[in-house]
């Protein structure tokens, strides 16, 4: 498994501002993912971040709104830009260890509230 | 039709009961099947994963996959109040993961 940390754990932001969420893993991983989880709902994949290449975004998510960096194999950031109340959600990063079992391990999440 | 369907519950059981959580899916290409437990205000924690059809047991937890019916289950024996959480099923196809909406379980002491 992997130990994953996220910063900040929570934040309250004003409309129109941006927030950068950091994700740190205790081992090198190829694939990192960013998800959004709204109250009572399942996980929605925002993008896949592989080191050394541009992030791949899912339908409905764009780079201008959710820019992602992946500078090395243990770290990634997700920025939520020009926020609106609709962006209030839990943002989770996860990793695929790339082992024989295709499973994902999740960070603790960042709870974002936009006023 | 969603790729993965899961009853949201909530499911409320007395301590010691056997709990059955289920998911159905539509994509026959899914090969890896996972169950996550998510406590309130925490990230999902991987509980169990299985490959293809069959059963897998880990302590009080048993995961079951029936690919012919496109149906997976998680059984919890001797349920404890500490099992109270939301349980999400997940499936993988070519490095893309599909999650159920989660079933909220409450085990009453």
mmCIF file of C-alpha atoms in Angstrom:
data_model
loop_
_atom_site.group_PDB
_atom_site.id
_atom_site.type_symbol
_atom_site.label_atom_id
_atom_site.label_comp_id
_atom_site.label_asym_id
_atom_site.label_seq_id
_atom_site.Cartn_x
_atom_site.Cartn_y
_atom_site.Cartn_z
ATOM 1 C CA UNK A 1 0.000 0.000 0.000
ATOM 2 C CA UNK A 2 0.967 3.671 0.055
ATOM 3 C CA UNK A 3 0.748 6.467 2.580
ATOM 4 C CA UNK A 4 -0.768 9.534 0.981
ATOM 5 C CA UNK A 5 -1.099 12.971 2.517
ATOM 6 C CA UNK A 6 -2.979 16.005 1.283
ATOM 7 C CA UNK A 7 -2.758 19.670 2.138
ATOM 8 C CA UNK A 8 -4.816 21.513 3.125
ATOM 9 C CA UNK A 9 -7.249 19.155 4.818
ATOM 10 C CA UNK A 10 -9.953 21.791 4.506
ATOM 11 C CA UNK A 11 -10.409 25.376 3.409
ATOM 12 C CA UNK A 12 -13.078 28.003 3.049
ATOM 13 C CA UNK A 13 -12.530 30.267 0.060
ATOM 14 C CA UNK A 14 -14.151 33.259 -1.536
ATOM 15 C CA UNK A 15 -15.775 33.148 -4.938
ATOM 16 C CA UNK A 16 -13.362 34.009 -7.752
ATOM 17 C CA UNK A 17 -10.197 32.935 -5.941
ATOM 18 C CA UNK A 18 -8.043 29.858 -6.560
ATOM 19 C CA UNK A 19 -6.848 27.092 -4.279
ATOM 20 C CA UNK A 20 -3.971 24.685 -4.837
ATOM 21 C CA UNK A 21 -4.199 21.258 -3.225
ATOM 22 C CA UNK A 22 -1.051 19.238 -2.674
ATOM 23 C CA UNK A 23 -0.754 15.457 -2.699
ATOM 24 C CA UNK A 24 2.351 13.688 -1.385
ATOM 25 C CA UNK A 25 3.016 9.928 -1.578
ATOM 26 C CA UNK A 26 5.589 8.033 0.460
ATOM 27 C CA UNK A 27 6.791 5.999 -2.522
ATOM 28 C CA UNK A 28 7.266 6.528 -6.230
ATOM 29 C CA UNK A 29 4.160 5.891 -8.289
ATOM 30 C CA UNK A 30 3.488 6.212 -11.983
ATOM 31 C CA UNK A 31 -0.184 7.043 -11.977
ATOM 32 C CA UNK A 32 -1.890 9.592 -9.780
ATOM 33 C CA UNK A 33 -5.517 10.565 -10.007
ATOM 34 C CA UNK A 34 -7.624 13.468 -8.835
ATOM 35 C CA UNK A 35 -11.265 12.934 -7.886
ATOM 36 C CA UNK A 36 -14.127 15.054 -6.691
ATOM 37 C CA UNK A 37 -16.704 13.717 -4.276
ATOM 38 C CA UNK A 38 -19.825 15.746 -3.618
ATOM 39 C CA UNK A 39 -21.968 15.049 -0.547
ATOM 40 C CA UNK A 40 -23.766 11.718 -0.778
ATOM 41 C CA UNK A 41 -22.348 11.016 -4.197
ATOM 42 C CA UNK A 42 -19.733 8.767 -5.663
ATOM 43 C CA UNK A 43 -16.278 9.684 -6.828
ATOM 44 C CA UNK A 44 -15.949 11.595 -10.077
ATOM 45 C CA UNK A 45 -12.584 11.403 -11.805
ATOM 46 C CA UNK A 46 -11.244 14.827 -12.740
ATOM 47 C CA UNK A 47 -7.961 13.836 -14.364
ATOM 48 C CA UNK A 48 -5.087 11.389 -14.458
ATOM 49 C CA UNK A 49 -1.639 12.817 -13.793
ATOM 50 C CA UNK A 50 1.389 10.937 -15.048
ATOM 51 C CA UNK A 51 4.873 12.216 -14.423
ATOM 52 C CA UNK A 52 6.509 13.656 -17.524
ATOM 53 C CA UNK A 53 3.340 14.188 -19.519
ATOM 54 C CA UNK A 54 0.308 16.432 -19.576
ATOM 55 C CA UNK A 55 -2.594 15.430 -17.376
ATOM 56 C CA UNK A 56 -5.493 13.681 -19.074
ATOM 57 C CA UNK A 57 -8.845 15.269 -18.235
ATOM 58 C CA UNK A 58 -12.225 13.580 -18.135
ATOM 59 C CA UNK A 59 -15.234 14.886 -19.953
ATOM 60 C CA UNK A 60 -16.564 17.993 -18.242
ATOM 61 C CA UNK A 61 -13.221 19.019 -16.734
ATOM 62 C CA UNK A 62 -10.749 21.378 -18.402
ATOM 63 C CA UNK A 63 -7.173 22.369 -17.753
ATOM 64 C CA UNK A 64 -7.970 26.078 -17.387
ATOM 65 C CA UNK A 65 -10.280 25.336 -14.482
ATOM 66 C CA UNK A 66 -8.288 22.482 -12.891
ATOM 67 C CA UNK A 67 -4.607 22.834 -13.772
ATOM 68 C CA UNK A 68 -2.507 19.940 -12.496
ATOM 69 C CA UNK A 69 1.205 19.633 -11.937
ATOM 70 C CA UNK A 70 3.185 16.411 -11.552
ATOM 71 C CA UNK A 71 6.810 17.409 -11.091
ATOM 72 C CA UNK A 72 8.030 14.024 -9.834
ATOM 73 C CA UNK A 73 6.910 10.511 -8.960
ATOM 74 C CA UNK A 74 5.827 11.327 -5.400
ATOM 75 C CA UNK A 75 4.013 14.652 -5.692
ATOM 76 C CA UNK A 76 1.165 16.341 -7.532
ATOM 77 C CA UNK A 77 -0.956 19.468 -7.193
ATOM 78 C CA UNK A 78 -4.477 20.291 -8.302
ATOM 79 C CA UNK A 79 -5.575 23.911 -8.550
ATOM 80 C CA UNK A 80 -9.232 24.839 -8.480
ATOM 81 C CA UNK A 81 -9.352 28.144 -10.343
ATOM 82 C CA UNK A 82 -11.826 31.002 -10.294
ATOM 83 C CA UNK A 83 -13.944 29.162 -7.766
ATOM 84 C CA UNK A 84 -17.704 29.304 -7.470
ATOM 85 C CA UNK A 85 -19.970 27.734 -4.807
ATOM 86 C CA UNK A 86 -20.533 24.813 -7.196
ATOM 87 C CA UNK A 87 -16.898 23.830 -6.647
ATOM 88 C CA UNK A 88 -17.593 23.096 -2.986
ATOM 89 C CA UNK A 89 -16.700 19.452 -2.621
ATOM 90 C CA UNK A 90 -14.165 16.994 -1.298
ATOM 91 C CA UNK A 91 -11.134 16.636 -3.534
ATOM 92 C CA UNK A 92 -9.206 13.384 -3.312
ATOM 93 C CA UNK A 93 -5.959 12.254 -4.809
ATOM 94 C CA UNK A 94 -5.237 8.597 -5.328
ATOM 95 C CA UNK A 95 -2.453 6.435 -6.681
ATOM 96 C CA UNK A 96 -2.242 3.196 -8.583
ATOM 97 C CA UNK A 97 0.726 1.261 -7.252
ATOM 98 C CA UNK A 98 1.095 -0.495 -10.579
ATOM 99 C CA UNK A 99 1.435 -3.854 -8.897
ATOM 100 C CA UNK A 100 -0.186 -7.099 -10.001
ATOM 101 C CA UNK A 101 -3.418 -5.921 -8.440
ATOM 102 C CA UNK A 102 -4.948 -2.944 -10.156
ATOM 103 C CA UNK A 103 -6.178 -1.034 -7.162
ATOM 104 C CA UNK A 104 -6.110 2.554 -6.011
ATOM 105 C CA UNK A 105 -5.173 4.039 -2.667
ATOM 106 C CA UNK A 106 -6.639 7.332 -1.586
ATOM 107 C CA UNK A 107 -5.471 10.321 0.348
ATOM 108 C CA UNK A 108 -7.564 11.723 3.217
ATOM 109 C CA UNK A 109 -9.178 14.361 1.019
ATOM 110 C CA UNK A 110 -9.443 18.156 1.015
ATOM 111 C CA UNK A 111 -12.806 19.568 2.015
ATOM 112 C CA UNK A 112 -13.407 22.786 0.097
ATOM 113 C CA UNK A 113 -16.177 25.256 0.791
ATOM 114 C CA UNK A 114 -16.631 28.213 -1.556
ATOM 115 C CA UNK A 115 -18.685 31.144 -0.298
ATOM 116 C CA UNK B 1 -27.532 3.455 -17.402
ATOM 117 C CA UNK B 2 -24.672 3.860 -14.944
ATOM 118 C CA UNK B 3 -21.676 1.565 -15.257
ATOM 119 C CA UNK B 4 -21.979 0.579 -11.588
ATOM 120 C CA UNK B 5 -25.150 0.565 -9.510
ATOM 121 C CA UNK B 6 -25.162 0.472 -5.732
ATOM 122 C CA UNK B 7 -28.019 0.901 -3.293
ATOM 123 C CA UNK B 8 -27.265 4.026 -1.240
ATOM 124 C CA UNK B 9 -29.009 2.741 1.889
ATOM 125 C CA UNK B 10 -28.806 3.688 4.655
ATOM 126 C CA UNK B 11 -28.613 0.183 6.047
ATOM 127 C CA UNK B 12 -29.077 -0.126 9.793
ATOM 128 C CA UNK B 13 -28.306 -3.409 11.592
ATOM 129 C CA UNK B 14 -27.761 -4.506 15.202
ATOM 130 C CA UNK B 15 -24.294 -5.362 16.398
ATOM 131 C CA UNK B 16 -23.369 -8.956 15.569
ATOM 132 C CA UNK B 17 -25.543 -9.148 12.460
ATOM 133 C CA UNK B 18 -24.327 -10.384 9.099
ATOM 134 C CA UNK B 19 -24.281 -7.549 6.591
ATOM 135 C CA UNK B 20 -24.608 -7.993 2.834
ATOM 136 C CA UNK B 21 -23.629 -5.130 0.532
ATOM 137 C CA UNK B 22 -24.076 -5.434 -3.208
ATOM 138 C CA UNK B 23 -23.294 -3.844 -6.549
ATOM 139 C CA UNK B 24 -24.349 -4.599 -10.082
ATOM 140 C CA UNK B 25 -22.503 -3.548 -13.201
ATOM 141 C CA UNK B 26 -22.993 -3.482 -16.940
ATOM 142 C CA UNK B 27 -19.479 -3.789 -18.414
ATOM 143 C CA UNK B 28 -18.482 -7.431 -18.861
ATOM 144 C CA UNK B 29 -14.856 -6.362 -19.393
ATOM 145 C CA UNK B 30 -14.322 -5.522 -15.729
ATOM 146 C CA UNK B 31 -11.680 -7.807 -14.222
ATOM 147 C CA UNK B 32 -10.691 -6.229 -10.903
ATOM 148 C CA UNK B 33 -13.317 -5.629 -8.251
ATOM 149 C CA UNK B 34 -12.715 -3.639 -5.103
ATOM 150 C CA UNK B 35 -14.482 -2.633 -1.928
ATOM 151 C CA UNK B 36 -13.602 0.575 -0.115
ATOM 152 C CA UNK B 37 -14.680 1.730 3.320
ATOM 153 C CA UNK B 38 -15.051 5.446 3.893
ATOM 154 C CA UNK B 39 -15.525 6.894 7.326
ATOM 155 C CA UNK B 40 -17.082 10.302 7.654
ATOM 156 C CA UNK B 41 -14.680 13.083 6.650
ATOM 157 C CA UNK B 42 -11.995 10.592 5.562
ATOM 158 C CA UNK B 43 -10.732 9.284 2.228
ATOM 159 C CA UNK B 44 -11.792 5.834 0.986
ATOM 160 C CA UNK B 45 -9.747 2.974 2.430
ATOM 161 C CA UNK B 46 -9.199 -0.153 0.350
ATOM 162 C CA UNK B 47 -10.785 -3.122 2.129
ATOM 163 C CA UNK B 48 -10.529 -5.946 -0.362
ATOM 164 C CA UNK B 49 -10.006 -6.626 -4.005
ATOM 165 C CA UNK B 50 -10.680 -9.686 -6.131
ATOM 166 C CA UNK B 51 -9.734 -10.654 -9.633
ATOM 167 C CA UNK B 52 -12.370 -12.207 -11.877
ATOM 168 C CA UNK B 53 -15.014 -14.463 -10.342
ATOM 169 C CA UNK B 54 -14.934 -16.200 -6.996
ATOM 170 C CA UNK B 55 -14.750 -15.530 -3.301
ATOM 171 C CA UNK B 56 -12.095 -13.951 -1.133
ATOM 172 C CA UNK B 57 -12.094 -13.921 2.632
ATOM 173 C CA UNK B 58 -10.235 -11.643 5.023
ATOM 174 C CA UNK B 59 -11.172 -11.954 8.658
ATOM 175 C CA UNK B 60 -14.817 -10.950 9.052
ATOM 176 C CA UNK B 61 -15.053 -9.781 5.454
ATOM 177 C CA UNK B 62 -15.871 -11.882 2.392
ATOM 178 C CA UNK B 63 -15.943 -10.501 -1.135
ATOM 179 C CA UNK B 64 -17.833 -12.397 -3.772
ATOM 180 C CA UNK B 65 -17.888 -11.853 -7.538
ATOM 181 C CA UNK B 66 -20.363 -13.433 -9.935
ATOM 182 C CA UNK B 67 -19.340 -12.318 -13.401
ATOM 183 C CA UNK B 68 -22.114 -14.290 -15.098
ATOM 184 C CA UNK B 69 -24.679 -12.168 -13.250
ATOM 185 C CA UNK B 70 -22.512 -9.021 -13.176
ATOM 186 C CA UNK B 71 -23.009 -8.886 -9.441
ATOM 187 C CA UNK B 72 -20.576 -8.424 -6.570
ATOM 188 C CA UNK B 73 -21.116 -8.643 -2.838
ATOM 189 C CA UNK B 74 -19.332 -7.834 0.383
ATOM 190 C CA UNK B 75 -20.350 -9.786 3.483
ATOM 191 C CA UNK B 76 -19.457 -8.608 6.964
ATOM 192 C CA UNK B 77 -19.816 -11.178 9.740
ATOM 193 C CA UNK B 78 -20.268 -10.291 13.393
ATOM 194 C CA UNK B 79 -20.685 -6.630 12.489
ATOM 195 C CA UNK B 80 -19.341 -4.061 14.947
ATOM 196 C CA UNK B 81 -20.240 -0.412 15.567
ATOM 197 C CA UNK B 82 -16.772 0.415 14.193
ATOM 198 C CA UNK B 83 -17.947 -0.972 10.834
ATOM 199 C CA UNK B 84 -20.353 1.971 10.553
ATOM 200 C CA UNK B 85 -19.202 3.761 7.408
ATOM 201 C CA UNK B 86 -20.002 4.162 3.736
ATOM 202 C CA UNK B 87 -18.924 1.213 1.578
ATOM 203 C CA UNK B 88 -18.078 1.828 -2.067
ATOM 204 C CA UNK B 89 -17.624 -0.827 -4.676
ATOM 205 C CA UNK B 90 -15.259 -0.165 -7.563
ATOM 206 C CA UNK B 91 -14.254 -1.896 -10.776
ATOM 207 C CA UNK B 92 -11.373 -1.478 -13.155
ATOM 208 C CA UNK B 93 -11.068 -1.687 -16.918
ATOM 209 C CA UNK B 94 -7.833 -0.672 -18.637
ATOM 210 C CA UNK B 95 -6.678 1.497 -15.744
ATOM 211 C CA UNK B 96 -9.990 3.297 -15.579
ATOM 212 C CA UNK B 97 -11.908 2.909 -12.344
ATOM 213 C CA UNK B 98 -15.653 3.021 -11.899
ATOM 214 C CA UNK B 99 -17.151 3.582 -8.485
ATOM 215 C CA UNK B 100 -20.547 2.881 -7.023
ATOM 216 C CA UNK B 101 -22.285 5.692 -5.181
ATOM 217 C CA UNK B 102 -21.710 3.963 -1.828
ATOM 218 C CA UNK B 103 -23.934 2.293 0.758
ATOM 219 C CA UNK B 104 -24.101 3.890 4.170
ATOM 220 C CA UNK B 105 -24.006 1.280 6.944
ATOM 221 C CA UNK B 106 -24.922 1.896 10.563
ATOM 222 C CA UNK B 107 -24.232 -0.845 13.091
ATOM 223 C CA UNK B 108 -26.123 -0.183 16.315
ATOM 224 C CA UNK B 109 -24.606 -1.304 19.633
#
